[in-house]
Amino acid sequence: MKIRHVVESQQFTVPLLLQLFERTRMMEHIVRRGGTRDYERYIMGTLFYRPSTRTRFSFESAMYRLGGRVLSTEQAREFSSEVEGEQLEDTIRIIGHYCDVIVLRHHEEGGAKRAAAFSTVPVINAGDGEGGQHPTQALLDLYTIYNECKTLDGLSVALIGALDQGRTARSLAYLLGKFDRTKLYFIAPDEMQIKPDILEYLDKHNVSYECTSTADGILPHVDVVYQTRINRERLQKRDIDLTPYNIDGTVLASMKPDAIVMHPLPRSVEIDHAVDADPRAAYFRQTQNGLYLRMALLTMLLDNE
Ligand code: CP
């Protein structure tokens, strides 16, 4: 099965995921050997309308390590012709003349889908809107889980935080739902609980889940704790205390010895820095996997062209 644009997690089948992960493993070896020149004829455009550290840097590093080149605008709302009123559709058409693949972070939900509909080259969604998706983050998250837990079947995963606007948690829930005997716990204040579109998808695919406002009694039993970001401004506006959802040494002590703690980063206060030294803290390994996974994804899309 081939895909042209990467817009949402639902596009990936289990065989395609496993194929991508095999390629990702190969990229780890390629990076250790100093990279390759195999993709030197390709140019990647990174068009970011919202700030990013990990996604943009890892995509650009991925392209350079494949031998390709990069054209970039890191603050497209200020430094692209959007300032003059240009529509995304036109911008994408034009960049398609200069680049072979476009990585897009757009401030509106559905931005990547709109771009893909008009693009002559593959478009990769690097995060859309506040409550859209971030499929490449979910792919690297799933690869990390596969590496650390050695399986993707029968896993219990707790997703914690402001889940209604958690693009990464949303995309990951779709992917985890594709595997056998997955059990998902959505742990969030009622006001920030995961949105119904995800639950409808899980119901349709007979995936077991629970939505709860408290982590009590859950974290000691799960294989993966997936903590997500907390938007401080939103917190102040809505006066919601998220402290009980944070991960610290006490929470860690209650967890299984082989469970892992993940976070898409950047973090704020939701994971105590004391947790970093514990081998179960997988979030920095996660960011490193982002490089390999994005190299694999770029080669997969460019090989299809
Ligand atoms: N995880 C993630 O998307 O990080 P950035 O916003 O830094 O890209």
PDB file of C-alpha atoms and ligand atoms in Angstrom:
ATOM      1  CA  MET A   1       0.000   0.000   0.000  1.00  0.00           C
ATOM      2  CA  LYS A   2       1.308   3.438  -0.931  1.00  0.00           C
ATOM      3  CA  ILE A   3       0.399   6.863   0.393  1.00  0.00           C
ATOM      4  CA  ARG A   4       1.222  10.175  -1.257  1.00  0.00           C
ATOM      5  CA  HIS A   5       0.422  12.760   1.422  1.00  0.00           C
ATOM      6  CA  VAL A   6       0.626  12.272   5.190  1.00  0.00           C
ATOM      7  CA  VAL A   7      -2.358  14.143   6.590  1.00  0.00           C
ATOM      8  CA  GLU A   8      -3.772  11.986   9.387  1.00  0.00           C
ATOM      9  CA  SER A   9      -2.903   8.816  11.318  1.00  0.00           C
ATOM     10  CA  GLN A  10      -5.902   6.858  10.030  1.00  0.00           C
ATOM     11  CA  GLN A  11      -4.165   6.571   6.655  1.00  0.00           C
ATOM     12  CA  PHE A  12      -1.653   4.055   8.021  1.00  0.00           C
ATOM     13  CA  THR A  13      -2.465   0.342   8.011  1.00  0.00           C
ATOM     14  CA  VAL A  14      -0.630  -2.100  10.276  1.00  0.00           C
ATOM     15  CA  PRO A  15       1.436  -3.579   7.389  1.00  0.00           C
ATOM     16  CA  LEU A  16       2.404  -0.064   6.279  1.00  0.00           C
ATOM     17  CA  LEU A  17       3.397   0.865   9.836  1.00  0.00           C
ATOM     18  CA  LEU A  18       5.590  -2.223  10.159  1.00  0.00           C
ATOM     19  CA  GLN A  19       7.178  -1.498   6.785  1.00  0.00           C
ATOM     20  CA  LEU A  20       7.884   2.077   7.895  1.00  0.00           C
ATOM     21  CA  PHE A  21       9.395   0.864  11.172  1.00  0.00           C
ATOM     22  CA  GLU A  22      11.686  -1.550   9.323  1.00  0.00           C
ATOM     23  CA  ARG A  23      12.882   1.376   7.218  1.00  0.00           C
ATOM     24  CA  THR A  24      13.263   3.491  10.386  1.00  0.00           C
ATOM     25  CA  ARG A  25      15.538   0.831  11.902  1.00  0.00           C
ATOM     26  CA  MET A  26      17.670   0.989   8.735  1.00  0.00           C
ATOM     27  CA  MET A  27      17.942   4.781   9.132  1.00  0.00           C
ATOM     28  CA  GLU A  28      19.439   4.340  12.598  1.00  0.00           C
ATOM     29  CA  HIS A  29      22.310   2.427  10.938  1.00  0.00           C
ATOM     30  CA  ILE A  30      22.615   4.993   8.134  1.00  0.00           C
ATOM     31  CA  VAL A  31      22.935   7.863  10.641  1.00  0.00           C
ATOM     32  CA  ARG A  32      25.572   5.918  12.582  1.00  0.00           C
ATOM     33  CA  ARG A  33      27.521   5.502   9.324  1.00  0.00           C
ATOM     34  CA  GLY A  34      27.392   9.286   8.715  1.00  0.00           C
ATOM     35  CA  GLY A  35      24.327   9.510   6.452  1.00  0.00           C
ATOM     36  CA  THR A  36      23.853   8.907   2.727  1.00  0.00           C
ATOM     37  CA  ARG A  37      23.878  10.894  -0.547  1.00  0.00           C
ATOM     38  CA  ASP A  38      21.069   8.789  -2.069  1.00  0.00           C
ATOM     39  CA  TYR A  39      18.495  11.629  -2.011  1.00  0.00           C
ATOM     40  CA  GLU A  40      20.761  14.473  -3.140  1.00  0.00           C
ATOM     41  CA  ARG A  41      18.521  15.370  -6.069  1.00  0.00           C
ATOM     42  CA  TYR A  42      15.602  16.217  -3.770  1.00  0.00           C
ATOM     43  CA  ILE A  43      14.627  19.461  -2.046  1.00  0.00           C
ATOM     44  CA  MET A  44      12.303  19.569   0.952  1.00  0.00           C
ATOM     45  CA  GLY A  45      10.324  22.710   1.805  1.00  0.00           C
ATOM     46  CA  THR A  46       9.418  23.319   5.455  1.00  0.00           C
ATOM     47  CA  LEU A  47       6.556  25.773   5.811  1.00  0.00           C
ATOM     48  CA  PHE A  48       5.787  26.444   9.465  1.00  0.00           C
ATOM     49  CA  TYR A  49       2.993  28.856  10.405  1.00  0.00           C
ATOM     50  CA  ARG A  50       3.453  27.964  14.095  1.00  0.00           C
ATOM     51  CA  PRO A  51       6.600  27.616  16.232  1.00  0.00           C
ATOM     52  CA  SER A  52       8.456  24.317  16.428  1.00  0.00           C
ATOM     53  CA  THR A  53      11.774  22.995  17.693  1.00  0.00           C
ATOM     54  CA  ARG A  54      11.647  19.198  17.376  1.00  0.00           C
ATOM     55  CA  THR A  55       9.513  18.716  14.277  1.00  0.00           C
ATOM     56  CA  ARG A  56      11.215  21.289  12.056  1.00  0.00           C
ATOM     57  CA  PHE A  57      14.772  20.520  13.189  1.00  0.00           C
ATOM     58  CA  SER A  58      14.323  16.764  12.928  1.00  0.00           C
ATOM     59  CA  PHE A  59      12.748  16.982   9.444  1.00  0.00           C
ATOM     60  CA  GLU A  60      15.523  19.296   8.241  1.00  0.00           C
ATOM     61  CA  SER A  61      18.224  17.151   9.826  1.00  0.00           C
ATOM     62  CA  ALA A  62      16.580  14.079   8.266  1.00  0.00           C
ATOM     63  CA  MET A  63      16.704  15.614   4.780  1.00  0.00           C
ATOM     64  CA  TYR A  64      20.342  16.701   5.149  1.00  0.00           C
ATOM     65  CA  ARG A  65      21.347  13.254   6.416  1.00  0.00           C
ATOM     66  CA  LEU A  66      19.698  11.735   3.326  1.00  0.00           C
ATOM     67  CA  GLY A  67      21.826  13.998   1.147  1.00  0.00           C
ATOM     68  CA  GLY A  68      18.938  16.309   0.182  1.00  0.00           C
ATOM     69  CA  ARG A  69      18.542  20.049   0.599  1.00  0.00           C
ATOM     70  CA  VAL A  70      16.065  22.230   2.463  1.00  0.00           C
ATOM     71  CA  LEU A  71      14.171  25.464   1.786  1.00  0.00           C
ATOM     72  CA  SER A  72      12.571  26.768   4.942  1.00  0.00           C
ATOM     73  CA  THR A  73      10.392  29.416   6.468  1.00  0.00           C
ATOM     74  CA  GLU A  74      10.043  29.022  10.186  1.00  0.00           C
ATOM     75  CA  GLN A  75       7.524  31.821  10.773  1.00  0.00           C
ATOM     76  CA  ALA A  76       5.328  31.698   7.694  1.00  0.00           C
ATOM     77  CA  ARG A  77       2.657  33.943   9.177  1.00  0.00           C
ATOM     78  CA  GLU A  78       5.227  36.726   9.159  1.00  0.00           C
ATOM     79  CA  PHE A  79       7.683  35.754   6.412  1.00  0.00           C
ATOM     80  CA  SER A  80       5.497  34.296   3.670  1.00  0.00           C
ATOM     81  CA  SER A  81       3.065  36.006   1.298  1.00  0.00           C
ATOM     82  CA  GLU A  82       0.241  35.214   3.726  1.00  0.00           C
ATOM     83  CA  VAL A  83       1.063  38.699   5.002  1.00  0.00           C
ATOM     84  CA  GLU A  84      -0.129  40.006   1.591  1.00  0.00           C
ATOM     85  CA  GLY A  85      -3.290  37.902   1.820  1.00  0.00           C
ATOM     86  CA  GLU A  86      -2.107  34.900  -0.212  1.00  0.00           C
ATOM     87  CA  GLN A  87      -4.221  31.783   0.354  1.00  0.00           C
ATOM     88  CA  LEU A  88      -2.579  28.559   1.520  1.00  0.00           C
ATOM     89  CA  GLU A  89      -3.690  26.796  -1.674  1.00  0.00           C
ATOM     90  CA  ASP A  90      -1.710  29.259  -3.843  1.00  0.00           C
ATOM     91  CA  THR A  91       1.354  29.137  -1.603  1.00  0.00           C
ATOM     92  CA  ILE A  92       1.388  25.331  -1.806  1.00  0.00           C
ATOM     93  CA  ARG A  93       1.014  25.321  -5.600  1.00  0.00           C
ATOM     94  CA  ILE A  94       3.984  27.658  -5.899  1.00  0.00           C
ATOM     95  CA  ILE A  95       6.261  25.875  -3.433  1.00  0.00           C
ATOM     96  CA  GLY A  96       5.503  22.665  -5.345  1.00  0.00           C
ATOM     97  CA  HIS A  97       7.454  24.148  -8.277  1.00  0.00           C
ATOM     98  CA  TYR A  98      10.547  24.546  -6.105  1.00  0.00           C
ATOM     99  CA  CYS A  99      10.419  21.538  -3.765  1.00  0.00           C
ATOM    100  CA  ASP A 100       9.833  17.780  -4.041  1.00  0.00           C
ATOM    101  CA  VAL A 101       8.088  17.425  -0.690  1.00  0.00           C
ATOM    102  CA  ILE A 102       6.477  19.981   1.652  1.00  0.00           C
ATOM    103  CA  VAL A 103       6.369  19.717   5.438  1.00  0.00           C
ATOM    104  CA  LEU A 104       3.595  21.969   6.719  1.00  0.00           C
ATOM    105  CA  ARG A 105       2.626  23.115  10.217  1.00  0.00           C
ATOM    106  CA  HIS A 106      -0.532  25.157   9.835  1.00  0.00           C
ATOM    107  CA  HIS A 107      -2.394  27.183  12.438  1.00  0.00           C
ATOM    108  CA  GLU A 108      -5.835  26.052  11.237  1.00  0.00           C
ATOM    109  CA  GLU A 109      -7.317  22.604  11.727  1.00  0.00           C
ATOM    110  CA  GLY A 110      -7.575  20.934   8.329  1.00  0.00           C
ATOM    111  CA  GLY A 111      -4.744  23.070   6.887  1.00  0.00           C
ATOM    112  CA  ALA A 112      -2.732  20.022   5.763  1.00  0.00           C
ATOM    113  CA  LYS A 113      -5.768  18.458   4.088  1.00  0.00           C
ATOM    114  CA  ARG A 114      -6.442  21.692   2.186  1.00  0.00           C
ATOM    115  CA  ALA A 115      -2.792  21.864   1.142  1.00  0.00           C
ATOM    116  CA  ALA A 116      -2.686  18.224   0.009  1.00  0.00           C
ATOM    117  CA  ALA A 117      -5.743  18.769  -2.209  1.00  0.00           C
ATOM    118  CA  PHE A 118      -3.844  21.380  -4.242  1.00  0.00           C
ATOM    119  CA  SER A 119      -0.270  20.133  -4.059  1.00  0.00           C
ATOM    120  CA  THR A 120       1.641  18.606  -6.950  1.00  0.00           C
ATOM    121  CA  VAL A 121       4.187  17.138  -4.488  1.00  0.00           C
ATOM    122  CA  PRO A 122       3.714  15.144  -1.244  1.00  0.00           C
ATOM    123  CA  VAL A 123       2.542  17.180   1.762  1.00  0.00           C
ATOM    124  CA  ILE A 124       3.369  16.073   5.297  1.00  0.00           C
ATOM    125  CA  ASN A 125       1.216  17.376   8.138  1.00  0.00           C
ATOM    126  CA  ALA A 126       3.581  18.624  10.869  1.00  0.00           C
ATOM    127  CA  GLY A 127       0.634  19.590  13.105  1.00  0.00           C
ATOM    128  CA  ASP A 128      -2.592  21.410  12.207  1.00  0.00           C
ATOM    129  CA  GLY A 129      -4.662  23.731  14.356  1.00  0.00           C
ATOM    130  CA  GLU A 130      -5.119  23.321  18.089  1.00  0.00           C
ATOM    131  CA  GLY A 131      -7.125  20.125  18.011  1.00  0.00           C
ATOM    132  CA  GLY A 132      -6.200  18.630  14.657  1.00  0.00           C
ATOM    133  CA  GLN A 133      -3.528  15.984  14.209  1.00  0.00           C
ATOM    134  CA  HIS A 134       0.232  15.534  14.338  1.00  0.00           C
ATOM    135  CA  PRO A 135       0.647  12.207  12.545  1.00  0.00           C
ATOM    136  CA  THR A 136       4.452  12.132  12.268  1.00  0.00           C
ATOM    137  CA  GLN A 137       4.718  12.664  16.034  1.00  0.00           C
ATOM    138  CA  ALA A 138       2.348   9.731  16.543  1.00  0.00           C
ATOM    139  CA  LEU A 139       4.395   7.590  14.164  1.00  0.00           C
ATOM    140  CA  LEU A 140       7.595   8.260  16.100  1.00  0.00           C
ATOM    141  CA  ASP A 141       5.696   7.701  19.364  1.00  0.00           C
ATOM    142  CA  LEU A 142       4.461   4.334  18.149  1.00  0.00           C
ATOM    143  CA  TYR A 143       7.957   3.403  16.944  1.00  0.00           C
ATOM    144  CA  THR A 144       9.286   4.289  20.412  1.00  0.00           C
ATOM    145  CA  ILE A 145       6.638   2.123  22.080  1.00  0.00           C
ATOM    146  CA  TYR A 146       7.516  -0.741  19.718  1.00  0.00           C
ATOM    147  CA  ASN A 147      11.226  -0.365  20.562  1.00  0.00           C
ATOM    148  CA  GLU A 148      10.719  -0.119  24.289  1.00  0.00           C
ATOM    149  CA  CYS A 149       7.858  -2.572  24.866  1.00  0.00           C
ATOM    150  CA  LYS A 150       8.919  -5.027  22.107  1.00  0.00           C
ATOM    151  CA  THR A 151       5.312  -5.426  20.996  1.00  0.00           C
ATOM    152  CA  LEU A 152       2.337  -3.328  19.923  1.00  0.00           C
ATOM    153  CA  ASP A 153      -0.330  -5.851  20.894  1.00  0.00           C
ATOM    154  CA  GLY A 154      -2.012  -6.142  24.274  1.00  0.00           C
ATOM    155  CA  LEU A 155      -0.691  -2.826  25.606  1.00  0.00           C
ATOM    156  CA  SER A 156      -2.363  -0.631  28.222  1.00  0.00           C
ATOM    157  CA  VAL A 157      -1.682   3.046  27.586  1.00  0.00           C
ATOM    158  CA  ALA A 158      -2.660   6.031  29.744  1.00  0.00           C
ATOM    159  CA  LEU A 159      -2.915   9.337  27.865  1.00  0.00           C
ATOM    160  CA  ILE A 160      -2.894  12.256  30.292  1.00  0.00           C
ATOM    161  CA  GLY A 161      -3.361  16.033  30.137  1.00  0.00           C
ATOM    162  CA  ALA A 162      -5.338  18.545  28.120  1.00  0.00           C
ATOM    163  CA  LEU A 163      -6.496  15.891  25.656  1.00  0.00           C
ATOM    164  CA  ASP A 164      -9.154  17.898  23.815  1.00  0.00           C
ATOM    165  CA  GLN A 165      -6.442  19.988  22.178  1.00  0.00           C
ATOM    166  CA  GLY A 166      -3.762  17.303  22.233  1.00  0.00           C
ATOM    167  CA  ARG A 167      -2.928  16.774  18.558  1.00  0.00           C
ATOM    168  CA  THR A 168      -0.312  14.155  19.416  1.00  0.00           C
ATOM    169  CA  ALA A 169      -2.560  12.171  21.777  1.00  0.00           C
ATOM    170  CA  ARG A 170      -5.341  12.258  19.214  1.00  0.00           C
ATOM    171  CA  SER A 171      -3.102  10.957  16.421  1.00  0.00           C
ATOM    172  CA  LEU A 172      -1.564   8.302  18.679  1.00  0.00           C
ATOM    173  CA  ALA A 173      -4.986   7.027  19.814  1.00  0.00           C
ATOM    174  CA  TYR A 174      -5.872   6.320  16.180  1.00  0.00           C
ATOM    175  CA  LEU A 175      -2.650   4.342  15.682  1.00  0.00           C
ATOM    176  CA  LEU A 176      -2.842   2.360  18.939  1.00  0.00           C
ATOM    177  CA  GLY A 177      -6.421   1.453  18.090  1.00  0.00           C
ATOM    178  CA  LYS A 178      -5.144  -0.562  15.122  1.00  0.00           C
ATOM    179  CA  PHE A 179      -3.476  -3.187  17.325  1.00  0.00           C
ATOM    180  CA  ASP A 180      -4.945  -6.211  19.128  1.00  0.00           C
ATOM    181  CA  ARG A 181      -6.193  -5.985  22.719  1.00  0.00           C
ATOM    182  CA  THR A 182      -5.183  -2.330  23.175  1.00  0.00           C
ATOM    183  CA  LYS A 183      -6.606  -0.686  26.301  1.00  0.00           C
ATOM    184  CA  LEU A 184      -6.603   3.111  26.399  1.00  0.00           C
ATOM    185  CA  TYR A 185      -7.152   5.325  29.454  1.00  0.00           C
ATOM    186  CA  PHE A 186      -7.926   8.973  28.695  1.00  0.00           C
ATOM    187  CA  ILE A 187      -7.115  10.864  31.893  1.00  0.00           C
ATOM    188  CA  ALA A 188      -8.095  14.547  31.849  1.00  0.00           C
ATOM    189  CA  PRO A 189     -10.317  17.054  33.617  1.00  0.00           C
ATOM    190  CA  ASP A 190     -13.843  16.746  32.207  1.00  0.00           C
ATOM    191  CA  GLU A 191     -13.437  20.104  30.415  1.00  0.00           C
ATOM    192  CA  MET A 192     -10.338  18.845  28.594  1.00  0.00           C
ATOM    193  CA  GLN A 193     -11.341  15.257  27.841  1.00  0.00           C
ATOM    194  CA  ILE A 194     -10.604  13.657  24.453  1.00  0.00           C
ATOM    195  CA  LYS A 195     -13.085  14.678  21.753  1.00  0.00           C
ATOM    196  CA  PRO A 196     -15.931  12.392  20.571  1.00  0.00           C
ATOM    197  CA  ASP A 197     -14.490  11.832  17.070  1.00  0.00           C
ATOM    198  CA  ILE A 198     -11.719   9.677  18.589  1.00  0.00           C
ATOM    199  CA  LEU A 199     -14.148   7.744  20.784  1.00  0.00           C
ATOM    200  CA  GLU A 200     -16.429   7.101  17.809  1.00  0.00           C
ATOM    201  CA  TYR A 201     -13.461   5.687  15.886  1.00  0.00           C
ATOM    202  CA  LEU A 202     -12.467   3.454  18.835  1.00  0.00           C
ATOM    203  CA  ASP A 203     -16.067   2.227  19.249  1.00  0.00           C
ATOM    204  CA  LYS A 204     -16.269   1.435  15.559  1.00  0.00           C
ATOM    205  CA  HIS A 205     -13.064  -0.598  15.782  1.00  0.00           C
ATOM    206  CA  ASN A 206     -13.970  -2.348  19.088  1.00  0.00           C
ATOM    207  CA  VAL A 207     -11.074  -0.790  20.981  1.00  0.00           C
ATOM    208  CA  SER A 208     -11.405  -0.858  24.761  1.00  0.00           C
ATOM    209  CA  TYR A 209     -11.067   2.521  26.531  1.00  0.00           C
ATOM    210  CA  GLU A 210     -11.997   4.476  29.646  1.00  0.00           C
ATOM    211  CA  CYS A 211     -12.376   8.227  30.058  1.00  0.00           C
ATOM    212  CA  THR A 212     -11.680   9.416  33.581  1.00  0.00           C
ATOM    213  CA  SER A 213     -10.810  12.610  35.417  1.00  0.00           C
ATOM    214  CA  THR A 214      -8.490  10.883  37.884  1.00  0.00           C
ATOM    215  CA  ALA A 215      -5.331   8.810  37.472  1.00  0.00           C
ATOM    216  CA  ASP A 216      -5.982   7.021  40.784  1.00  0.00           C
ATOM    217  CA  GLY A 217      -5.356   3.294  40.545  1.00  0.00           C
ATOM    218  CA  ILE A 218      -4.569   3.350  36.808  1.00  0.00           C
ATOM    219  CA  LEU A 219      -0.879   4.255  36.417  1.00  0.00           C
ATOM    220  CA  PRO A 220       0.493   1.282  38.439  1.00  0.00           C
ATOM    221  CA  HIS A 221      -1.031  -1.093  35.874  1.00  0.00           C
ATOM    222  CA  VAL A 222      -0.270   0.450  32.490  1.00  0.00           C
ATOM    223  CA  ASP A 223       2.631  -0.240  30.126  1.00  0.00           C
ATOM    224  CA  VAL A 224       2.888   3.321  28.815  1.00  0.00           C
ATOM    225  CA  VAL A 225       2.154   6.671  30.450  1.00  0.00           C
ATOM    226  CA  TYR A 226       1.815   9.247  27.677  1.00  0.00           C
ATOM    227  CA  GLN A 227       1.855  12.690  29.242  1.00  0.00           C
ATOM    228  CA  THR A 228       0.918  15.681  27.097  1.00  0.00           C
ATOM    229  CA  ARG A 229       1.549  19.376  27.152  1.00  0.00           C
ATOM    230  CA  ILE A 230      -0.338  21.857  29.274  1.00  0.00           C
ATOM    231  CA  ASN A 231      -1.190  25.222  27.803  1.00  0.00           C
ATOM    232  CA  ARG A 232      -0.557  27.601  30.709  1.00  0.00           C
ATOM    233  CA  GLU A 233      -2.507  30.507  29.204  1.00  0.00           C
ATOM    234  CA  ARG A 234      -5.556  28.335  28.773  1.00  0.00           C
ATOM    235  CA  LEU A 235      -5.141  27.054  32.291  1.00  0.00           C
ATOM    236  CA  GLN A 236      -5.201  30.556  33.720  1.00  0.00           C
ATOM    237  CA  LYS A 237      -8.233  31.473  31.643  1.00  0.00           C
ATOM    238  CA  ARG A 238     -10.229  28.437  32.739  1.00  0.00           C
ATOM    239  CA  ASP A 239      -8.857  28.188  36.267  1.00  0.00           C
ATOM    240  CA  ILE A 240      -8.257  24.432  36.125  1.00  0.00           C
ATOM    241  CA  ASP A 241      -5.632  22.864  38.384  1.00  0.00           C
ATOM    242  CA  LEU A 242      -3.731  20.189  36.464  1.00  0.00           C
ATOM    243  CA  THR A 243      -1.219  19.473  39.245  1.00  0.00           C
ATOM    244  CA  PRO A 244      -2.838  16.109  40.129  1.00  0.00           C
ATOM    245  CA  TYR A 245      -2.085  14.973  36.567  1.00  0.00           C
ATOM    246  CA  ASN A 246       1.670  15.626  36.807  1.00  0.00           C
ATOM    247  CA  ILE A 247       4.301  12.875  36.879  1.00  0.00           C
ATOM    248  CA  ASP A 248       6.799  13.024  39.734  1.00  0.00           C
ATOM    249  CA  GLY A 249       8.912  10.586  41.757  1.00  0.00           C
ATOM    250  CA  THR A 250       5.915   9.331  43.737  1.00  0.00           C
ATOM    251  CA  VAL A 251       3.918   8.518  40.613  1.00  0.00           C
ATOM    252  CA  LEU A 252       6.990   6.891  39.080  1.00  0.00           C
ATOM    253  CA  ALA A 253       7.501   4.725  42.176  1.00  0.00           C
ATOM    254  CA  SER A 254       3.972   3.366  41.756  1.00  0.00           C
ATOM    255  CA  MET A 255       4.524   2.351  38.122  1.00  0.00           C
ATOM    256  CA  LYS A 256       5.529  -1.059  36.776  1.00  0.00           C
ATOM    257  CA  PRO A 257       9.315  -1.580  36.586  1.00  0.00           C
ATOM    258  CA  ASP A 258       9.165  -2.014  32.811  1.00  0.00           C
ATOM    259  CA  ALA A 259       6.583   0.699  32.057  1.00  0.00           C
ATOM    260  CA  ILE A 260       7.683   3.830  30.194  1.00  0.00           C
ATOM    261  CA  VAL A 261       6.907   7.542  30.495  1.00  0.00           C
ATOM    262  CA  MET A 262       6.541   9.417  27.225  1.00  0.00           C
ATOM    263  CA  HIS A 263       5.938  13.048  26.302  1.00  0.00           C
ATOM    264  CA  PRO A 264       5.921  14.694  22.848  1.00  0.00           C
ATOM    265  CA  LEU A 265       7.657  17.741  24.431  1.00  0.00           C
ATOM    266  CA  PRO A 266       8.082  20.609  25.030  1.00  0.00           C
ATOM    267  CA  ARG A 267       7.120  20.039  28.650  1.00  0.00           C
ATOM    268  CA  SER A 268       6.160  22.605  31.186  1.00  0.00           C
ATOM    269  CA  VAL A 269       5.522  21.444  34.750  1.00  0.00           C
ATOM    270  CA  GLU A 270       3.781  18.179  33.897  1.00  0.00           C
ATOM    271  CA  ILE A 271       6.873  15.955  34.244  1.00  0.00           C
ATOM    272  CA  ASP A 272       9.205  16.693  37.145  1.00  0.00           C
ATOM    273  CA  HIS A 273      12.852  16.962  36.053  1.00  0.00           C
ATOM    274  CA  ALA A 274      13.716  14.387  38.759  1.00  0.00           C
ATOM    275  CA  VAL A 275      11.982  11.795  36.552  1.00  0.00           C
ATOM    276  CA  ASP A 276      14.528  12.325  33.731  1.00  0.00           C
ATOM    277  CA  ALA A 277      17.225  10.135  35.335  1.00  0.00           C
ATOM    278  CA  ASP A 278      14.949   7.094  35.569  1.00  0.00           C
ATOM    279  CA  PRO A 279      15.474   4.614  32.702  1.00  0.00           C
ATOM    280  CA  ARG A 280      11.704   4.493  32.266  1.00  0.00           C
ATOM    281  CA  ALA A 281      11.740   8.140  31.112  1.00  0.00           C
ATOM    282  CA  ALA A 282      11.611   7.561  27.353  1.00  0.00           C
ATOM    283  CA  TYR A 283      10.936  11.121  26.131  1.00  0.00           C
ATOM    284  CA  PHE A 284      14.460  11.994  25.014  1.00  0.00           C
ATOM    285  CA  ARG A 285      14.809   8.650  23.216  1.00  0.00           C
ATOM    286  CA  GLN A 286      11.463   9.551  21.619  1.00  0.00           C
ATOM    287  CA  THR A 287      12.888  12.803  20.171  1.00  0.00           C
ATOM    288  CA  GLN A 288      15.911  10.929  18.786  1.00  0.00           C
ATOM    289  CA  ASN A 289      13.611   8.408  17.133  1.00  0.00           C
ATOM    290  CA  GLY A 290      11.909  11.382  15.467  1.00  0.00           C
ATOM    291  CA  LEU A 291      14.976  11.856  13.283  1.00  0.00           C
ATOM    292  CA  TYR A 292      15.087   8.217  12.121  1.00  0.00           C
ATOM    293  CA  LEU A 293      11.332   7.970  11.616  1.00  0.00           C
ATOM    294  CA  ARG A 294      11.194  11.180   9.580  1.00  0.00           C
ATOM    295  CA  MET A 295      14.133  10.021   7.430  1.00  0.00           C
ATOM    296  CA  ALA A 296      12.236   6.787   6.759  1.00  0.00           C
ATOM    297  CA  LEU A 297       9.007   8.635   5.980  1.00  0.00           C
ATOM    298  CA  LEU A 298      10.721  11.032   3.554  1.00  0.00           C
ATOM    299  CA  THR A 299      12.363   8.146   1.668  1.00  0.00           C
ATOM    300  CA  MET A 300       9.073   6.257   1.544  1.00  0.00           C
ATOM    301  CA  LEU A 301       7.234   9.229   0.009  1.00  0.00           C
ATOM    302  CA  LEU A 302      10.052  10.253  -2.349  1.00  0.00           C
ATOM    303  CA  ASP A 303      10.549   6.642  -3.564  1.00  0.00           C
ATOM    304  CA  ASN A 304       6.842   6.614  -4.513  1.00  0.00           C
ATOM    305  CA  GLU A 305       7.170   9.709  -6.723  1.00  0.00           C
TER     306      GLU A 305
HETATM  307  N1   CP B   1       6.521  17.547  19.667  1.00  0.00           N
HETATM  308  C1   CP B   1       6.522  18.648  18.865  1.00  0.00           C
HETATM  309  O1   CP B   1       5.744  18.760  17.913  1.00  0.00           O
HETATM  310  O2   CP B   1       7.459  19.577  19.183  1.00  0.00           O
HETATM  311  P1   CP B   1       7.700  20.935  18.388  1.00  0.00           P
HETATM  312  O3   CP B   1       6.481  21.803  18.596  1.00  0.00           O
HETATM  313  O4   CP B   1       8.941  21.517  19.001  1.00  0.00           O
HETATM  314  O5   CP B   1       7.879  20.605  16.940  1.00  0.00           O
END
